Coordinates of C-alpha atoms and ligand atoms in Angstrom, one line a residue:
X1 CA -129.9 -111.2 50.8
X2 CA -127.0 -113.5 51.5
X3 CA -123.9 -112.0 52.5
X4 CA -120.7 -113.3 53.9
X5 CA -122.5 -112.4 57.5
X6 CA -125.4 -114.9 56.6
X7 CA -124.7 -118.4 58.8
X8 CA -124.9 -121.6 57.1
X9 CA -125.4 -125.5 56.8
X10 CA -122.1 -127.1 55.9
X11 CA -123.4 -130.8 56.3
X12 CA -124.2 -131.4 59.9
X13 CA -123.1 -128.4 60.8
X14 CA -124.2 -124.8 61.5
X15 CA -121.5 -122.3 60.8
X16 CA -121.7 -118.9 62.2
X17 CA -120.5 -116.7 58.4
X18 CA -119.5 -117.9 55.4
X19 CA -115.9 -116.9 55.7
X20 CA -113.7 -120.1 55.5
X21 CA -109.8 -119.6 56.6
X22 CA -108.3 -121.1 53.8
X23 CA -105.2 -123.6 54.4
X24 CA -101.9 -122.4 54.6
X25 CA -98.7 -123.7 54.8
X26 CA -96.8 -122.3 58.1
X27 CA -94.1 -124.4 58.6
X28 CA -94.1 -124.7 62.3
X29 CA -94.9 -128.0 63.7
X30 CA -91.2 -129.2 63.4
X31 CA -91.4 -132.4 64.8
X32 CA -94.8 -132.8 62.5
X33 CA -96.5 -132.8 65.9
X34 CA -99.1 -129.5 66.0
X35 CA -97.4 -127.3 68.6
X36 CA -99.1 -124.9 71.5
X37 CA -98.1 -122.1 69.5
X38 CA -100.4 -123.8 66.6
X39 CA -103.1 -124.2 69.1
X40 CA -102.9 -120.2 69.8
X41 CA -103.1 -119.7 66.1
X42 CA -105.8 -121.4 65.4
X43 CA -108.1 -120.5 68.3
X44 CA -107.2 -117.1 67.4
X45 CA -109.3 -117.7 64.1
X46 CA -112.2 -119.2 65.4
X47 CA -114.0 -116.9 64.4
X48 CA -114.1 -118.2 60.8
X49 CA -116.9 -120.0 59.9
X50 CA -115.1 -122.7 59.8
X51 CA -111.0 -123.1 59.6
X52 CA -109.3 -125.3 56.7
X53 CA -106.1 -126.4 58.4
X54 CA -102.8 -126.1 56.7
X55 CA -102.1 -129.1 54.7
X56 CA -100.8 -131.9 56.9
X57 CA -99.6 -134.8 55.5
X58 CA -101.3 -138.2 55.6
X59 CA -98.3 -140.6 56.0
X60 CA -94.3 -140.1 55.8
X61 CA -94.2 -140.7 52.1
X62 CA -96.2 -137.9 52.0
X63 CA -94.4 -134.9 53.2
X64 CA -92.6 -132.4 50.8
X65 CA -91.6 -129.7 53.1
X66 CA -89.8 -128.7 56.2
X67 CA -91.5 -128.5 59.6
X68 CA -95.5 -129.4 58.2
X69 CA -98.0 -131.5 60.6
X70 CA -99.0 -134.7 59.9
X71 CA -102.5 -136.5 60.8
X72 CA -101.3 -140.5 60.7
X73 CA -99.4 -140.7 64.2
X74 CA -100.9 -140.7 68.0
X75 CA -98.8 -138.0 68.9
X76 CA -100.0 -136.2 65.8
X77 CA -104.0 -136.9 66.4
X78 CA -102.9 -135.6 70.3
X79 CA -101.1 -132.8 69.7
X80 CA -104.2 -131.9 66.8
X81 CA -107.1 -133.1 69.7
X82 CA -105.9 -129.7 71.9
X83 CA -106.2 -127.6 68.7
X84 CA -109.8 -128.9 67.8
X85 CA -110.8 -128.6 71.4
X86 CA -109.6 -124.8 71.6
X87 CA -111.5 -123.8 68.5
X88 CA -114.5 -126.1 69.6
X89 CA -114.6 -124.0 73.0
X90 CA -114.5 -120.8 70.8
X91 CA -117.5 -121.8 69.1
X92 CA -115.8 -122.4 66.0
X93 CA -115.9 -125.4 63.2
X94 CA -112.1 -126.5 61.7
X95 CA -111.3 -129.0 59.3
X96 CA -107.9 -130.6 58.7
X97 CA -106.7 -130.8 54.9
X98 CA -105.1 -134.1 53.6
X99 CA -102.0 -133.8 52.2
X100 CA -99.6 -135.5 50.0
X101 CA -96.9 -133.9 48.5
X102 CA -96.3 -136.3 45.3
X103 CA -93.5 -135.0 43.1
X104 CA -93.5 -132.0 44.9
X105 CA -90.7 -132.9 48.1
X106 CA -87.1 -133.7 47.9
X107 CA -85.0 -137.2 48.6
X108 CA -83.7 -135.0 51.5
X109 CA -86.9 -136.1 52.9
X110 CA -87.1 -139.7 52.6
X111 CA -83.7 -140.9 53.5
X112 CA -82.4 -140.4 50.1
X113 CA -85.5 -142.3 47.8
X114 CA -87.3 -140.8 45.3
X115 CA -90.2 -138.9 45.8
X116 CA -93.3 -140.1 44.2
X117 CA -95.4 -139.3 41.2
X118 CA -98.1 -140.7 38.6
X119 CA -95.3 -140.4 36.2
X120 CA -90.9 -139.9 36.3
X121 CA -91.8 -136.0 34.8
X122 CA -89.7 -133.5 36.8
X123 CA -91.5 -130.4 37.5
X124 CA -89.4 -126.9 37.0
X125 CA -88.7 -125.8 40.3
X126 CA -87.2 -126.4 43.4
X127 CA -88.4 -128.0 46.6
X128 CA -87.7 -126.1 50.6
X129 CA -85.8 -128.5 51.9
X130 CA -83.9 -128.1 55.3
X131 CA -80.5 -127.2 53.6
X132 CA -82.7 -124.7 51.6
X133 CA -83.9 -124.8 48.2
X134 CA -82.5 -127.5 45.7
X135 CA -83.9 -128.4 42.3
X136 CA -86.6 -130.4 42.0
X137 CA -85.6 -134.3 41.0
X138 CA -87.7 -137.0 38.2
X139 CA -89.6 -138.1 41.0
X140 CA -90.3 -142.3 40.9
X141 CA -93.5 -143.2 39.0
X142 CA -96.0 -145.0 41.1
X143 CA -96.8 -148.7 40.6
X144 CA -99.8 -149.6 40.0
X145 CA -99.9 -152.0 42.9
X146 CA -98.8 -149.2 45.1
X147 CA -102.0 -146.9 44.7
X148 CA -103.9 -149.2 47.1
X149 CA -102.1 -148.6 49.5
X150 CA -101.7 -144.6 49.1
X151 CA -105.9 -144.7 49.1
X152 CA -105.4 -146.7 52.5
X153 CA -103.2 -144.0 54.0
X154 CA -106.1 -141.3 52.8
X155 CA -108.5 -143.4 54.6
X156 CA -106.5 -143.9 58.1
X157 CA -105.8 -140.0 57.6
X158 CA -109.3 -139.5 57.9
X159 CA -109.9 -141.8 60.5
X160 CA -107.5 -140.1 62.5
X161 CA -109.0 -136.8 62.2
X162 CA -112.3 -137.8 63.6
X163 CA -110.5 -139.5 66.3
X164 CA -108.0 -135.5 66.5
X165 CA -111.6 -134.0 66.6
X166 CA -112.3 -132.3 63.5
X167 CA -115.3 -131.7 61.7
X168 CA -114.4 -133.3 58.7
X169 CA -111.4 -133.3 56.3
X170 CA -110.8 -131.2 52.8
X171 CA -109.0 -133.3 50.5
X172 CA -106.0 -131.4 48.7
X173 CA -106.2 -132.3 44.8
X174 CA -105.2 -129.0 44.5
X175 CA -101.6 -126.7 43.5
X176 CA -100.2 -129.3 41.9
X177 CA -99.5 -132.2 44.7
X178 CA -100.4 -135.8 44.3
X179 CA -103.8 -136.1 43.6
X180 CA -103.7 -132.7 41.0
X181 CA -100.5 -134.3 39.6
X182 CA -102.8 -137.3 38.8
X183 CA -105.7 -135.2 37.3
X184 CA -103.3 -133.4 34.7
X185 CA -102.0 -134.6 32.0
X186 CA -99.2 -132.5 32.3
X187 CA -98.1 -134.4 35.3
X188 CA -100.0 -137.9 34.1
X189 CA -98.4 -139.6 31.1
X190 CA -99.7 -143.3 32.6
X191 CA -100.5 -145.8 29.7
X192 CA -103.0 -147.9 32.8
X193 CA -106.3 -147.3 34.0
X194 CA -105.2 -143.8 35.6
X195 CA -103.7 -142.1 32.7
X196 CA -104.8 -141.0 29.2
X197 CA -108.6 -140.5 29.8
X198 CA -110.1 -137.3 32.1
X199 CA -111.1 -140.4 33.4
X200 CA -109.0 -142.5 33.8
X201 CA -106.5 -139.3 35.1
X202 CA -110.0 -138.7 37.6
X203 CA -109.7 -141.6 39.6
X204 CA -107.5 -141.8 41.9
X205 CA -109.0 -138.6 43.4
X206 CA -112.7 -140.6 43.1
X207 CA -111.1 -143.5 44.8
X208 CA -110.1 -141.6 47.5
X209 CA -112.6 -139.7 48.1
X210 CA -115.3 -142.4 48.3
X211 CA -112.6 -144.1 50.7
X212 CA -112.3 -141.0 53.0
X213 CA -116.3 -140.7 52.5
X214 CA -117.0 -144.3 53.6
X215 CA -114.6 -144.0 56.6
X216 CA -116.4 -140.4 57.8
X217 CA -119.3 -139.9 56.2
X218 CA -119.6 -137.8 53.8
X219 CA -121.0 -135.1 55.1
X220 CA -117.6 -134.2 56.7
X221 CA -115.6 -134.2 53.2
X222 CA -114.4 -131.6 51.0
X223 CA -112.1 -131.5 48.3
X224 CA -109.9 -128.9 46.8
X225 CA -109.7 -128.0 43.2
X226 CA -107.5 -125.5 41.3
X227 CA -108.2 -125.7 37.7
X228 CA -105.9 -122.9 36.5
X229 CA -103.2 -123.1 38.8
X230 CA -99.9 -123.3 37.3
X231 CA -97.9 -123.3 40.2
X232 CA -95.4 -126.2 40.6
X233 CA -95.3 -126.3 36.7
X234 CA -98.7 -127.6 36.3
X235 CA -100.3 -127.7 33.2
X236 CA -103.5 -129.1 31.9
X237 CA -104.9 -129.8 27.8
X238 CA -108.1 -129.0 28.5
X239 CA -108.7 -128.0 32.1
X240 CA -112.7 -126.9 31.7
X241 CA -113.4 -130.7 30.2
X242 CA -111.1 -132.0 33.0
X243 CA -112.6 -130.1 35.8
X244 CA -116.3 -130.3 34.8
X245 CA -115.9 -134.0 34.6
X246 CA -114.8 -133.9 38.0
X247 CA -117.4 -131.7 39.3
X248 CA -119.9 -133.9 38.2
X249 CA -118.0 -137.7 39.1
X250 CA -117.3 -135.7 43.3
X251 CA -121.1 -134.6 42.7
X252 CA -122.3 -138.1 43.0
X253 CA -120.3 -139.2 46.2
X254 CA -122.2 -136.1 47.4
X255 CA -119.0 -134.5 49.4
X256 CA -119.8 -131.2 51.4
X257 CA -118.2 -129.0 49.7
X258 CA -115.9 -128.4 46.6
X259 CA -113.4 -125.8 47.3
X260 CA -111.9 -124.4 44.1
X261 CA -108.6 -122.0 44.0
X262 CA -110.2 -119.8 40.6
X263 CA -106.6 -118.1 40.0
X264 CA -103.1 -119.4 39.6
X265 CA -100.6 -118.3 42.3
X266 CA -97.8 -118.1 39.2
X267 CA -100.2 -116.0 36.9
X268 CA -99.2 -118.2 33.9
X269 CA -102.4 -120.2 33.8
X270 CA -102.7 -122.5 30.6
X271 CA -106.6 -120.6 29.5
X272 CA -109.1 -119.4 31.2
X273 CA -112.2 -121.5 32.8
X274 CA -115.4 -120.5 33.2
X275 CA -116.0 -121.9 37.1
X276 CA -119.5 -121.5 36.9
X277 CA -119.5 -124.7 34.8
X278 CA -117.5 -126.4 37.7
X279 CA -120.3 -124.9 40.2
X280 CA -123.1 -126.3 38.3
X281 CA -122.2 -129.6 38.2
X282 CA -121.6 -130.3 41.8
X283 CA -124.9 -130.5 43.8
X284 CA -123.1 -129.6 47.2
X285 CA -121.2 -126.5 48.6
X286 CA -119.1 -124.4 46.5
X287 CA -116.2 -122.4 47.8
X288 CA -115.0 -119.8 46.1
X289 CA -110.8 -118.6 46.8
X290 CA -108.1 -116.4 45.5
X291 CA -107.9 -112.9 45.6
X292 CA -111.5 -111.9 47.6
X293 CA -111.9 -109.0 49.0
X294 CA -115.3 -108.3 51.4
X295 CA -117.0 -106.8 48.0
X296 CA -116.0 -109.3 45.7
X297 CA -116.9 -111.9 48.8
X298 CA -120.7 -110.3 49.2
X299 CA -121.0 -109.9 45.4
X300 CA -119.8 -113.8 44.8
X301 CA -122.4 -114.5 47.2
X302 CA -125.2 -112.4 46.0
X303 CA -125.2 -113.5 43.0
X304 CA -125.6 -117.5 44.3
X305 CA -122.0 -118.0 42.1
X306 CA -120.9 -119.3 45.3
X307 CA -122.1 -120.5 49.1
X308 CA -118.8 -119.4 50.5
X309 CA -115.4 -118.1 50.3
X310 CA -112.7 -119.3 51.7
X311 CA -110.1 -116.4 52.6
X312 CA -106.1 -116.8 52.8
X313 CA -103.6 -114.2 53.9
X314 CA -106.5 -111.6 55.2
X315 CA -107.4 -114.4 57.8
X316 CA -103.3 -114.9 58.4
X317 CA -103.2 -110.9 59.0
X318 CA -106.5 -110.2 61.1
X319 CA -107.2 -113.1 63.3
X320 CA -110.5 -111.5 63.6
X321 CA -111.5 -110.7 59.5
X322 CA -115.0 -111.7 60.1
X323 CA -115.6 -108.5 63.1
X324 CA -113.0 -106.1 60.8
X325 CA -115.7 -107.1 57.4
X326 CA -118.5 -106.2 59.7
X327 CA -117.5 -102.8 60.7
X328 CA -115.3 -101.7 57.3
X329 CA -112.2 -101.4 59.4
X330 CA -108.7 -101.6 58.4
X331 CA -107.0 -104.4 58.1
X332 CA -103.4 -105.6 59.1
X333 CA -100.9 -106.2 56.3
X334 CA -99.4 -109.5 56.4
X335 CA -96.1 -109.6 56.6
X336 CA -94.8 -112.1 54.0
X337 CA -90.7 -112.9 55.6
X338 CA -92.7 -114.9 58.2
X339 CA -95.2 -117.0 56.1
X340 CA -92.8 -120.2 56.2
X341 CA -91.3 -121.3 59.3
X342 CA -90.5 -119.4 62.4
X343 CA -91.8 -118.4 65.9
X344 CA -94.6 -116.1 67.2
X345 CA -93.8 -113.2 65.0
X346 CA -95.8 -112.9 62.1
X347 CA -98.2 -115.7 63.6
X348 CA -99.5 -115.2 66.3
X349 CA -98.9 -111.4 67.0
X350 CA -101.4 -109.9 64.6
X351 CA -102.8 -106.8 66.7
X352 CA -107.2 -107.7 66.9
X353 CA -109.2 -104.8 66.5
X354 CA -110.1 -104.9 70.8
X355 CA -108.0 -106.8 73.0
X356 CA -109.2 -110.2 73.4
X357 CA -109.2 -112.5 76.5
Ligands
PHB1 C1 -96.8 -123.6 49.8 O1 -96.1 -124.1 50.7 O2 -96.4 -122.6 49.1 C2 -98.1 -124.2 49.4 C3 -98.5 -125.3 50.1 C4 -99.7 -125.9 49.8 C5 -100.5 -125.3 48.8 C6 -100.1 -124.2 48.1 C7 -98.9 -123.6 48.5 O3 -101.7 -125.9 48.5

């Protein structure tokens, strides 16, 4: 029977489990140039079946918080290359997750202009920003003309993660960034061809991710999904119409693998979803994340309601989850003052289970 021990096709490749490190945010690349300490971090997870990179941001327009990585530079794709290479060595698989932050991000971060969103709808909330937090602003609706462009930044992010070394890329239209902000009409008031319909409010994400598919194949694409997140004051009418819709529109540009976040970090989803109705209509990989334990994992697999789950703070806390599963050990406690931003501590300095070389 399948378990989170069985390996696995993930399009060209062969992964070793089906334990994905989810992305995480870490705040530590503060030129947005991945660091040698990142590089320890990451090779420190190899073990994974394959590693989902913190989100790093596909051009400057992008960003929305302090210290995150980007993937649209030369000095970024080198300072990424040594991380690939390390985890490559180790045996392991890693994809980098496109970011862009939309309405989510501060004018602190773009010399004083507006951040960017389908629509001017200020989300509750306030953004990390260097000086600390500050309220959230009416972010500047996108032009229509302008969306061109954002799909070309997608497509040179992608580009420049092949040329970094990764496996593939996982497209964040997720937790309420740009792409999610497009999807729901909470966010997405738009009166053109990408607002009103589940549609209409479904394509930029298509757009993109037949862009990011044509560039790398798509065979090294996954996207990201959180259908009842309400975190960063996301809210949806109807989220099981809107994500079934775009289960089955992803389905036929045959990405690898549909990753879906199945809880809300805020608790205060709008209703419930049934994800099985996501899972059905999308022919490739399914993910599963949020809140899995190794029971929940093996049971999620058992029953074929997903081909893999992708695990968050347990892989932050035990860089070696997979071997700590296999023998029921116990597992480090992640300490939550050092998830954003820092040094060493907290990062790299969770104790393995044997020393490692
Ligand atoms: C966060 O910084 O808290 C964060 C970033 C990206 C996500 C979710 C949370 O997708």
């Amino acid at each position: 029977m399948t378990d989170l021990t069985t390996p696995m096709k993930l399009g060209a490749l062969t992964l070793a489990n089906r334990m994905a490190m989810a992305p995480m945010t870490r705040n530590r690349a503060p030129a947005t140039i991945p660091t040698p300490l990142m590089l320890e971090y990451y090779q420190q997870r190899a073990c994974a079946g394959v590693i989902i990179t913190e989100g790093a941001q596909i051009s400057e327009q992008a960003v929305g918080y302090p210290a995150t990585p980007g993937i649209y530079t030369d000095e970024q794709v080198d300072g990424w290359r040594s991380i690939t290479d390390a985890v490559h060595t180790k045996g392991g698989a890693i994809f980098v997750q496109l970011w862009h932050c939309g309405r989510v991000s501060h004018p602190d971060f773009h010399g004083g202009e507006l951040p960017v969103a389908p629509s001017a709808i200020r989300p509750a909330g306030q953004a990390f920003t260097y000086e600390g937090l500050k309220d959230f602003v009416t972010p500047r609706e996108l032009a229509l003309g302008e969306l061109p462009g954002i799909i070309e930044k997608y497509r040179h992010a992608a580009a420049c993660a092949i040329a970094a070394g990764f496996d593939g890329v996982e497209i964040h239209a997720a937790n309420g960034y740009l792409l999610d902000q497009f999807l729901r009409d909470g966010s997405n008031n738009r009166t053109d061809i990408y607002g009103g319909s589940i549609e209409n409010r479904t394509r930029l994400l298509l757009e993109v991710t037949a862009a990011v598919c044509n560039e790398i194949g798509a065979e090294r694409v996954g996207v990201r999904i959180s259908p009842v997140n309400g975190f960063n004051d996301m809210h949806d009418s109807d989220p099981q119409a809107l994500f079934n819709h775009v289960a089955t529109a992803l389905s036929v540009l045959k990405p690898a693998y549909l990753h879906v976040v199945e809880v809300s970090m805020t608790g205060d989803a709008d209703s419930a979803v049934d994800m099985q109705q996501i899972r059905s209509r999308f022919a490739g990989c399914y993910i599963a994340n949020g809140g899995y334990d190794k029971a929940r994992g093996n049971a999620v697999l058992a029953t074929e309601a997903a081909d893999m789950v992708a695990y968050g703070v347990p892989f932050l806390a035990n860089p070696d989850l997979p071997e700590r599963f296999r023998q029921d050990a116990a597992l480090n406690t992640a300490d939550q003052a050092s998830f954003y931003g820092g040094d060493a501590s907290g990062y790299t300095d969770y104790p393995f289970l044997h020393a490692v070389s």
